[in-house]
Amino acid sequence: LGQHPGIQGALIALDPYDGAIRAIVGGFAFEAKQFNHATQARRQPGSNFKPFYYAGALENGLTAASIYNDAPMVMDGGELEEAYRPKNSSDIFQGNIRLREALYRSINLVSIRVILDYGPENAVDYVSRFGFDTTDFPRDLQLAFGGGTMALTPLEVVTGYATFANGGFKVEPYLLRELNSINSDITFKADPVVACLSNCAGLNQAERVVEPRVAHIMDSMLSDAIRKGTGTKAMRSLKRGDLRGKTGTTNDADIWFSGFTPDLVATTWAGFSDNSPVGNREWGSTTPLETWIEFMADALPNESDSKSLTRPDGIVSVKIDPETGLRTNPADRDGIFEIFREERVPALSSLDQEIEEADISQQIF
């Protein structure tokens, strides 16, 4: 117990509506290392980065029900003609899978195919909306893993996640709200941009950077990451229905968890300063998620007192075939409900189309 740990960690939490920093921990001990890992440590975000370009892919026309193939792939590896075989965190392949499930299960091979379809340049352009400096971002498939030359601080990551937590607005983090002199004169007063949907008179309105319906769908997908994906430990521990989040692990060296409710957004990170591996038994779902749970257990208000985001207009819920992602007959017992932007509702499967046409014929005659 007297040993100083070699590994470092960071936690930073924001008010998602105005960017106020509610809590910040930059490492184990300032006396041992005068370095704030929450604001200065630029590390690969791994799968913690996936929601940002998934949002762009949704705005570009994909849906949560779009089908992708989780199967092995072989790509050119470089000048020496070596083969590059990207893989998931396990050697298990799911076959055809919906985009929603691919995100909450954090399936790398689907993420690669999303980037291939969307285009790396388009993805980089879109994620810059969240405030990331994309100058050194890779313009290739490393984007799918949040790796390569990409490096972000926990502060940058949590600010990006605040956009999901507030319904699609970009806020700016700040530490000081007001400074008063000894005579109670106000010498400084912050004027933060505020995510606001109604009664916004007199407020410094934040810029909307994610289409409101896409923000709503992403909120739903990140909820599934907590309910049945890589973040289920948070649901079991906190027993709340308003939790959203995403894990991240990069080359065994950086482990992350970012999560939120409409009241608070927080990012946790752990890793070694020299990028040494954290070990093959450590993931975003271990130390970072456990740290996030301990903090949120004390920091969040009771769920009954929490804020909630309103459902935007133009969202519809439709029953789909989970195998094909196509709209199915409402009476289909194997169908599941999915939410869509109304103009992106998928077509009926051919069989259901025939059934529907037969029903119309019967009604006519």
CSV table of N, CA, C and O in Angstrom, one decimal, residues 229-331:
chain,number,residue,atom,x,y,z
A,229,GLY,N,-23.9,-3.4,-23.9
A,229,GLY,CA,-22.6,-3.4,-24.6
A,229,GLY,C,-21.4,-3.5,-23.7
A,229,GLY,O,-21.5,-4.2,-22.6
A,230,THR,N,-20.4,-2.7,-24.0
A,230,THR,CA,-19.1,-2.8,-23.2
A,230,THR,C,-19.2,-2.0,-21.9
A,230,THR,O,-18.3,-2.1,-21.1
A,231,GLY,N,-20.3,-1.3,-21.7
A,231,GLY,CA,-20.4,-0.5,-20.4
A,231,GLY,C,-21.4,-1.0,-19.4
A,231,GLY,O,-21.9,-0.2,-18.6
A,232,THR,N,-21.8,-2.3,-19.6
A,232,THR,CA,-22.9,-2.8,-18.7
A,232,THR,C,-22.6,-2.7,-17.2
A,232,THR,O,-23.5,-2.7,-16.4
A,233,LYS,N,-21.3,-2.7,-16.9
A,233,LYS,CA,-21.0,-2.6,-15.5
A,233,LYS,C,-21.5,-1.3,-14.8
A,233,LYS,O,-21.9,-1.3,-13.6
A,234,ALA,N,-21.7,-0.3,-15.6
A,234,ALA,CA,-22.2,1.0,-15.1
A,234,ALA,C,-23.7,0.8,-14.7
A,234,ALA,O,-24.2,1.3,-13.7
A,235,MET,N,-24.4,0.1,-15.6
A,235,MET,CA,-25.9,-0.1,-15.3
A,235,MET,C,-26.0,-1.0,-14.1
A,235,MET,O,-26.9,-0.7,-13.2
A,236,ARG,N,-25.2,-2.0,-14.0
A,236,ARG,CA,-25.3,-2.9,-12.8
A,236,ARG,C,-25.0,-2.2,-11.5
A,236,ARG,O,-25.6,-2.5,-10.5
A,237,SER,N,-24.1,-1.3,-11.6
A,237,SER,CA,-23.6,-0.6,-10.4
A,237,SER,C,-24.5,0.5,-10.0
A,237,SER,O,-24.9,0.7,-8.8
A,238,LEU,N,-24.9,1.4,-10.9
A,238,LEU,CA,-25.6,2.6,-10.6
A,238,LEU,C,-27.1,2.4,-10.7
A,238,LEU,O,-27.8,3.3,-10.2
A,239,LYS,N,-27.5,1.4,-11.5
A,239,LYS,CA,-29.0,1.1,-11.6
A,239,LYS,C,-29.8,2.3,-12.0
A,239,LYS,O,-30.8,2.7,-11.3
A,240,ARG,N,-29.4,2.9,-13.1
A,240,ARG,CA,-30.1,4.1,-13.6
A,240,ARG,C,-30.4,3.9,-15.1
A,240,ARG,O,-29.6,3.2,-15.8
A,241,GLY,N,-31.4,4.5,-15.6
A,241,GLY,CA,-31.8,4.3,-17.0
A,241,GLY,C,-31.3,5.4,-17.9
A,241,GLY,O,-31.6,5.4,-19.1
A,242,ASP,N,-30.7,6.5,-17.3
A,242,ASP,CA,-30.3,7.6,-18.1
A,242,ASP,C,-28.8,7.7,-18.4
A,242,ASP,O,-28.3,8.7,-18.8
A,243,LEU,N,-28.1,6.5,-18.3
A,243,LEU,CA,-26.7,6.5,-18.5
A,243,LEU,C,-26.3,6.2,-20.0
A,243,LEU,O,-27.0,5.4,-20.6
A,244,ARG,N,-25.3,6.9,-20.5
A,244,ARG,CA,-24.8,6.6,-21.8
A,244,ARG,C,-23.3,6.7,-21.8
A,244,ARG,O,-22.7,7.3,-20.9
A,245,GLY,N,-22.7,6.0,-22.7
A,245,GLY,CA,-21.2,6.0,-22.7
A,245,GLY,C,-20.6,5.1,-23.7
A,245,GLY,O,-21.2,4.3,-24.4
A,246,LYS,N,-19.2,5.1,-23.7
A,246,LYS,CA,-18.4,4.3,-24.6
A,246,LYS,C,-17.0,4.1,-24.1
A,246,LYS,O,-16.4,5.0,-23.5
A,247,THR,N,-16.6,2.8,-24.1
A,247,THR,CA,-15.2,2.5,-23.7
A,247,THR,C,-14.3,2.7,-24.8
A,247,THR,O,-14.6,2.9,-26.0
A,248,GLY,N,-13.0,2.6,-24.5
A,248,GLY,CA,-11.9,2.8,-25.5
A,248,GLY,C,-10.6,2.1,-25.0
A,248,GLY,O,-10.2,2.3,-23.9
A,249,THR,N,-10.0,1.4,-25.9
A,249,THR,CA,-8.7,0.8,-25.6
A,249,THR,C,-7.8,0.8,-26.9
A,249,THR,O,-8.3,0.5,-28.0
A,250,THR,N,-6.6,1.2,-26.7
A,250,THR,CA,-5.7,1.4,-27.9
A,250,THR,C,-4.4,0.7,-27.6
A,250,THR,O,-3.6,1.1,-26.8
A,251,ASN,N,-4.1,-0.4,-28.4
A,251,ASN,CA,-2.8,-1.1,-28.4
A,251,ASN,C,-2.4,-1.4,-27.0
A,251,ASN,O,-1.2,-1.3,-26.6
A,252,ASP,N,-3.3,-1.6,-26.1
A,252,ASP,CA,-3.0,-2.0,-24.7
A,252,ASP,C,-2.3,-0.9,-23.9
A,252,ASP,O,-1.9,-1.1,-22.8
A,253,ALA,N,-2.2,0.3,-24.5
A,253,ALA,CA,-1.5,1.4,-23.8
A,253,ALA,C,-2.4,2.5,-23.2
A,253,ALA,O,-2.0,3.1,-22.2
A,254,ASP,N,-3.5,2.7,-23.8
A,254,ASP,CA,-4.5,3.7,-23.3
A,254,ASP,C,-5.8,3.1,-23.1
A,254,ASP,O,-6.3,2.4,-24.0
A,255,ILE,N,-6.4,3.3,-21.9
A,255,ILE,CA,-7.7,2.8,-21.7
A,255,ILE,C,-8.6,4.0,-21.2
A,255,ILE,O,-8.2,4.8,-20.4
A,256,TRP,N,-9.9,4.0,-21.7
A,256,TRP,CA,-10.7,5.1,-21.6
A,256,TRP,C,-12.2,4.7,-21.3
A,256,TRP,O,-12.6,3.6,-21.6
A,257,PHE,N,-12.9,5.6,-20.6
A,257,PHE,CA,-14.3,5.5,-20.6
A,257,PHE,C,-14.9,7.0,-20.6
A,257,PHE,O,-14.4,7.8,-19.8
A,258,SER,N,-15.8,7.2,-21.5
A,258,SER,CA,-16.5,8.5,-21.5
A,258,SER,C,-18.0,8.2,-21.4
A,258,SER,O,-18.5,7.4,-22.1
A,259,GLY,N,-18.7,8.9,-20.5
A,259,GLY,CA,-20.1,8.7,-20.3
A,259,GLY,C,-20.8,9.9,-19.8
A,259,GLY,O,-20.2,10.9,-19.3
A,260,PHE,N,-22.1,9.8,-19.8
A,260,PHE,CA,-22.9,11.0,-19.5
A,260,PHE,C,-24.3,10.7,-19.2
A,260,PHE,O,-24.8,9.6,-19.5
A,261,THR,N,-24.9,11.7,-18.5
A,261,THR,CA,-26.4,11.9,-18.4
A,261,THR,C,-26.6,13.3,-18.9
A,261,THR,O,-25.7,14.0,-19.1
A,262,PRO,N,-27.9,13.7,-19.0
A,262,PRO,CA,-28.1,15.1,-19.4
A,262,PRO,C,-27.6,16.1,-18.3
A,262,PRO,O,-27.5,17.3,-18.6
A,263,ASP,N,-27.2,15.6,-17.1
A,263,ASP,CA,-26.7,16.5,-16.1
A,263,ASP,C,-25.2,16.7,-16.1
A,263,ASP,O,-24.7,17.7,-15.6
A,264,LEU,N,-24.5,15.6,-16.5
A,264,LEU,CA,-23.1,15.7,-16.3
A,264,LEU,C,-22.4,14.7,-17.3
A,264,LEU,O,-22.9,13.6,-17.6
A,265,VAL,N,-21.3,15.1,-17.8
A,265,VAL,CA,-20.5,14.3,-18.7
A,265,VAL,C,-19.1,14.2,-18.1
A,265,VAL,O,-18.5,15.2,-17.6
A,266,ALA,N,-18.5,13.0,-18.2
A,266,ALA,CA,-17.2,12.8,-17.6
A,266,ALA,C,-16.4,11.8,-18.4
A,266,ALA,O,-16.9,10.8,-18.9
A,267,THR,N,-15.1,12.0,-18.5
A,267,THR,CA,-14.1,11.1,-19.2
A,267,THR,C,-13.1,10.7,-18.2
A,267,THR,O,-12.5,11.5,-17.4
A,268,THR,N,-12.8,9.4,-18.2
A,268,THR,CA,-11.7,8.9,-17.4
A,268,THR,C,-10.7,8.2,-18.3
A,268,THR,O,-11.0,7.6,-19.3
A,269,TRP,N,-9.4,8.3,-17.9
A,269,TRP,CA,-8.3,7.7,-18.7
A,269,TRP,C,-7.3,7.1,-17.8
A,269,TRP,O,-7.1,7.6,-16.7
A,270,ALA,N,-6.6,6.0,-18.2
A,270,ALA,CA,-5.5,5.5,-17.4
A,270,ALA,C,-4.4,5.0,-18.4
A,270,ALA,O,-4.7,4.5,-19.5
A,271,GLY,N,-3.2,5.1,-18.0
A,271,GLY,CA,-2.1,4.6,-18.9
A,271,GLY,C,-0.7,5.0,-18.3
A,271,GLY,O,-0.7,5.8,-17.3
A,272,PHE,N,0.3,4.5,-18.8
A,272,PHE,CA,1.7,4.8,-18.4
A,272,PHE,C,2.2,6.0,-19.2
A,272,PHE,O,1.9,6.2,-20.4
A,273,SER,N,3.0,6.9,-18.5
A,273,SER,CA,3.5,8.1,-19.2
A,273,SER,C,4.4,7.7,-20.4
A,273,SER,O,4.5,8.5,-21.3
A,274,ASP,N,5.1,6.6,-20.3
A,274,ASP,CA,6.0,6.2,-21.4
A,274,ASP,C,5.3,5.3,-22.5
A,274,ASP,O,5.9,4.7,-23.3
A,275,ASN,N,3.9,5.2,-22.4
A,275,ASN,CA,3.2,4.4,-23.4
A,275,ASN,C,3.4,2.9,-23.2
A,275,ASN,O,3.1,2.1,-24.1
A,276,SER,N,3.9,2.5,-22.1
A,276,SER,CA,4.0,1.0,-21.8
A,276,SER,C,2.6,0.4,-21.8
A,276,SER,O,1.7,1.0,-21.5
A,277,PRO,N,2.6,-0.9,-22.2
A,277,PRO,CA,1.3,-1.6,-22.2
A,277,PRO,C,0.7,-1.6,-20.7
A,277,PRO,O,1.4,-1.8,-19.8
A,278,VAL,N,-0.6,-1.5,-20.6
A,278,VAL,CA,-1.2,-1.6,-19.3
A,278,VAL,C,-1.5,-3.0,-19.0
A,278,VAL,O,-1.9,-3.3,-17.8
A,279,GLY,N,-1.3,-4.0,-19.9
A,279,GLY,CA,-1.6,-5.4,-19.6
A,279,GLY,C,-2.8,-5.9,-20.4
A,279,GLY,O,-3.8,-5.1,-20.6
A,280,ASN,N,-2.8,-7.1,-20.7
A,280,ASN,CA,-3.9,-7.7,-21.5
A,280,ASN,C,-5.1,-8.0,-20.8
A,280,ASN,O,-6.1,-8.5,-21.3
A,281,ARG,N,-5.2,-7.7,-19.5
A,281,ARG,CA,-6.4,-7.8,-18.7
A,281,ARG,C,-7.0,-6.5,-18.3
A,281,ARG,O,-8.0,-6.4,-17.6
A,282,GLU,N,-6.5,-5.4,-18.9
A,282,GLU,CA,-7.1,-4.1,-18.7
A,282,GLU,C,-7.7,-3.6,-19.9
A,282,GLU,O,-7.1,-3.6,-21.0
A,283,TRP,N,-8.9,-3.0,-19.8
A,283,TRP,CA,-9.7,-2.5,-20.9
A,283,TRP,C,-10.3,-1.2,-20.5
A,283,TRP,O,-10.3,-0.8,-19.3
A,284,GLY,N,-11.0,-0.5,-21.4
A,284,GLY,CA,-11.8,0.6,-21.0
A,284,GLY,C,-12.9,0.2,-20.0
A,284,GLY,O,-13.4,1.1,-19.3
A,285,SER,N,-13.3,-1.0,-20.1
A,285,SER,CA,-14.4,-1.5,-19.2
A,285,SER,C,-13.9,-1.9,-17.8
A,285,SER,O,-14.7,-2.4,-17.0
A,286,THR,N,-12.6,-1.8,-17.5
A,286,THR,CA,-12.1,-2.1,-16.2
A,286,THR,C,-11.8,-0.8,-15.4
A,286,THR,O,-12.7,-0.2,-15.0
A,287,THR,N,-10.5,-0.5,-15.3
A,287,THR,CA,-10.2,0.7,-14.4
A,287,THR,C,-10.9,2.0,-14.8
A,287,THR,O,-11.4,2.6,-13.9
A,288,PRO,N,-10.9,2.4,-16.1
A,288,PRO,CA,-11.6,3.7,-16.4
A,288,PRO,C,-13.1,3.7,-16.0
A,288,PRO,O,-13.6,4.6,-15.5
A,289,LEU,N,-13.8,2.6,-16.4
A,289,LEU,CA,-15.2,2.5,-16.1
A,289,LEU,C,-15.5,2.5,-14.6
A,289,LEU,O,-16.4,3.1,-14.1
A,290,GLU,N,-14.7,1.7,-13.9
A,290,GLU,CA,-14.8,1.6,-12.5
A,290,GLU,C,-14.6,2.9,-11.8
A,290,GLU,O,-15.3,3.3,-10.8
A,291,THR,N,-13.6,3.7,-12.3
A,291,THR,CA,-13.4,5.0,-11.8
A,291,THR,C,-14.6,6.0,-12.0
A,291,THR,O,-15.0,6.7,-11.2
A,292,TRP,N,-15.1,5.9,-13.3
A,292,TRP,CA,-16.2,6.7,-13.7
A,292,TRP,C,-17.4,6.4,-12.8
A,292,TRP,O,-18.1,7.3,-12.3
A,293,ILE,N,-17.7,5.1,-12.5
A,293,ILE,CA,-18.8,4.7,-11.7
A,293,ILE,C,-18.7,5.3,-10.3
A,293,ILE,O,-19.7,5.8,-9.7
A,294,GLU,N,-17.5,5.2,-9.7
A,294,GLU,CA,-17.3,5.7,-8.3
A,294,GLU,C,-17.6,7.2,-8.3
A,294,GLU,O,-18.2,7.7,-7.3
A,295,PHE,N,-17.1,7.9,-9.3
A,295,PHE,CA,-17.3,9.4,-9.3
A,295,PHE,C,-18.8,9.7,-9.5
A,295,PHE,O,-19.4,10.5,-8.8
A,296,MET,N,-19.4,9.1,-10.5
A,296,MET,CA,-20.8,9.4,-10.9
A,296,MET,C,-21.7,9.0,-9.7
A,296,MET,O,-22.8,9.7,-9.5
A,297,ALA,N,-21.4,8.0,-9.0
A,297,ALA,CA,-22.3,7.6,-7.9
A,297,ALA,C,-22.5,8.7,-6.9
A,297,ALA,O,-23.5,8.9,-6.3
A,298,ASP,N,-21.4,9.5,-6.7
A,298,ASP,CA,-21.5,10.7,-5.8
A,298,ASP,C,-21.9,12.0,-6.5
A,298,ASP,O,-22.6,12.8,-5.9
A,299,ALA,N,-21.6,12.1,-7.7
A,299,ALA,CA,-21.8,13.4,-8.4
A,299,ALA,C,-23.2,13.6,-9.0
A,299,ALA,O,-23.6,14.7,-9.1
A,300,LEU,N,-23.8,12.5,-9.4
A,300,LEU,CA,-25.1,12.7,-10.1
A,300,LEU,C,-26.2,12.9,-9.1
A,300,LEU,O,-26.3,12.3,-8.0
A,301,PRO,N,-27.2,13.7,-9.5
A,301,PRO,CA,-28.4,13.9,-8.7
A,301,PRO,C,-29.2,12.6,-8.8
A,301,PRO,O,-29.0,11.7,-9.7
A,302,ASN,N,-30.2,12.4,-8.0
A,302,ASN,CA,-31.1,11.3,-8.1
A,302,ASN,C,-31.8,11.3,-9.5
A,302,ASN,O,-32.0,12.4,-10.0
A,303,GLU,N,-32.0,10.1,-10.0
A,303,GLU,CA,-32.5,10.0,-11.4
A,303,GLU,C,-33.8,10.8,-11.5
A,303,GLU,O,-34.2,11.4,-12.5
A,304,SER,N,-34.6,10.8,-10.4
A,304,SER,CA,-35.9,11.5,-10.5
A,304,SER,C,-35.8,13.0,-10.6
A,304,SER,O,-36.7,13.7,-11.0
A,305,ASP,N,-34.6,13.5,-10.2
A,305,ASP,CA,-34.3,14.9,-10.3
A,305,ASP,C,-33.5,15.3,-11.5
A,305,ASP,O,-33.2,16.5,-11.7
A,306,SER,N,-33.2,14.4,-12.3
A,306,SER,CA,-32.3,14.6,-13.5
A,306,SER,C,-33.0,15.3,-14.6
A,306,SER,O,-34.2,15.2,-14.8
A,307,LYS,N,-32.2,16.0,-15.4
A,307,LYS,CA,-32.7,16.6,-16.7
A,307,LYS,C,-33.1,15.5,-17.7
A,307,LYS,O,-32.6,14.3,-17.5
A,308,SER,N,-33.8,15.8,-18.7
A,308,SER,CA,-34.1,14.9,-19.8
A,308,SER,C,-34.1,15.6,-21.1
A,308,SER,O,-34.5,16.8,-21.1
A,309,LEU,N,-33.7,15.0,-22.2
A,309,LEU,CA,-33.7,15.6,-23.5
A,309,LEU,C,-35.0,15.3,-24.2
A,309,LEU,O,-35.5,14.2,-24.1
A,310,THR,N,-35.6,16.3,-24.8
A,310,THR,CA,-36.8,16.1,-25.5
A,310,THR,C,-36.5,15.4,-26.9
A,310,THR,O,-35.5,15.6,-27.5
A,311,ARG,N,-37.5,14.6,-27.3
A,311,ARG,CA,-37.4,13.9,-28.6
A,311,ARG,C,-37.7,14.9,-29.7
A,311,ARG,O,-38.7,15.5,-29.7
A,312,PRO,N,-36.8,15.1,-30.7
A,312,PRO,CA,-37.0,16.1,-31.7
A,312,PRO,C,-38.1,15.6,-32.7
A,312,PRO,O,-38.4,14.4,-32.8
A,313,ASP,N,-38.6,16.5,-33.4
A,313,ASP,CA,-39.6,16.2,-34.4
A,313,ASP,C,-38.9,15.5,-35.6
A,313,ASP,O,-37.7,15.7,-35.8
A,314,GLY,N,-39.7,14.7,-36.3
A,314,GLY,CA,-39.1,14.0,-37.5
A,314,GLY,C,-38.4,12.7,-37.2
A,314,GLY,O,-37.7,12.1,-38.1
A,315,ILE,N,-38.6,12.2,-36.0
A,315,ILE,CA,-38.1,10.8,-35.6
A,315,ILE,C,-39.3,9.9,-35.6
A,315,ILE,O,-40.4,10.2,-35.0
A,316,VAL,N,-39.1,8.7,-36.2
A,316,VAL,CA,-40.2,7.7,-36.2
A,316,VAL,C,-39.6,6.4,-35.7
A,316,VAL,O,-38.4,6.1,-35.9
A,317,SER,N,-40.5,5.6,-35.1
A,317,SER,CA,-40.1,4.3,-34.6
A,317,SER,C,-40.8,3.2,-35.5
A,317,SER,O,-42.0,3.3,-35.7
A,318,VAL,N,-40.0,2.3,-36.1
A,318,VAL,CA,-40.5,1.4,-37.1
A,318,VAL,C,-40.0,0.0,-36.7
A,318,VAL,O,-38.9,-0.2,-36.3
A,319,LYS,N,-40.8,-1.0,-37.0
A,319,LYS,CA,-40.4,-2.4,-36.7
A,319,LYS,C,-39.6,-2.9,-37.9
A,319,LYS,O,-40.0,-2.7,-39.1
A,320,ILE,N,-38.4,-3.5,-37.6
A,320,ILE,CA,-37.5,-4.0,-38.7
A,320,ILE,C,-37.2,-5.4,-38.5
A,320,ILE,O,-37.4,-6.0,-37.4
A,321,ASP,N,-36.7,-6.0,-39.5
A,321,ASP,CA,-36.2,-7.4,-39.4
A,321,ASP,C,-34.7,-7.2,-39.0
A,321,ASP,O,-33.9,-6.6,-39.7
A,322,PRO,N,-34.3,-7.7,-37.8
A,322,PRO,CA,-33.0,-7.5,-37.3
A,322,PRO,C,-31.9,-8.1,-38.1
A,322,PRO,O,-30.7,-7.8,-38.0
A,323,GLU,N,-32.3,-9.1,-39.0
A,323,GLU,CA,-31.3,-9.7,-39.9
A,323,GLU,C,-31.0,-8.9,-41.1
A,323,GLU,O,-29.8,-8.9,-41.6
A,324,THR,N,-32.0,-8.2,-41.6
A,324,THR,CA,-31.8,-7.4,-42.9
A,324,THR,C,-31.8,-5.9,-42.7
A,324,THR,O,-31.3,-5.2,-43.6
A,325,GLY,N,-32.3,-5.5,-41.6
A,325,GLY,CA,-32.4,-4.0,-41.4
A,325,GLY,C,-33.6,-3.4,-42.1
A,325,GLY,O,-33.8,-2.2,-42.0
A,326,LEU,N,-34.3,-4.2,-42.9
A,326,LEU,CA,-35.5,-3.7,-43.6
A,326,LEU,C,-36.7,-3.6,-42.8
A,326,LEU,O,-36.9,-4.3,-41.8
A,327,ARG,N,-37.7,-2.7,-43.2
A,327,ARG,CA,-38.9,-2.6,-42.5
A,327,ARG,C,-39.7,-4.0,-42.7
A,327,ARG,O,-39.7,-4.6,-43.7
A,328,THR,N,-40.3,-4.3,-41.6
A,328,THR,CA,-41.1,-5.6,-41.6
A,328,THR,C,-42.5,-5.4,-41.2
A,328,THR,O,-42.9,-4.3,-40.8
A,329,ASN,N,-43.3,-6.4,-41.4
A,329,ASN,CA,-44.8,-6.3,-41.0
A,329,ASN,C,-44.9,-6.1,-39.5
A,329,ASN,O,-44.2,-6.7,-38.7
A,330,PRO,N,-45.8,-5.1,-39.1
A,330,PRO,CA,-46.0,-4.9,-37.7
A,330,PRO,C,-46.3,-6.1,-36.9
A,330,PRO,O,-46.1,-6.1,-35.7
A,331,ALA,N,-46.9,-7.1,-37.5
A,331,ALA,CA,-47.3,-8.3,-36.8
A,331,ALA,C,-46.1,-9.3,-36.7
A,331,ALA,O,-46.3,-10.4,-36.1
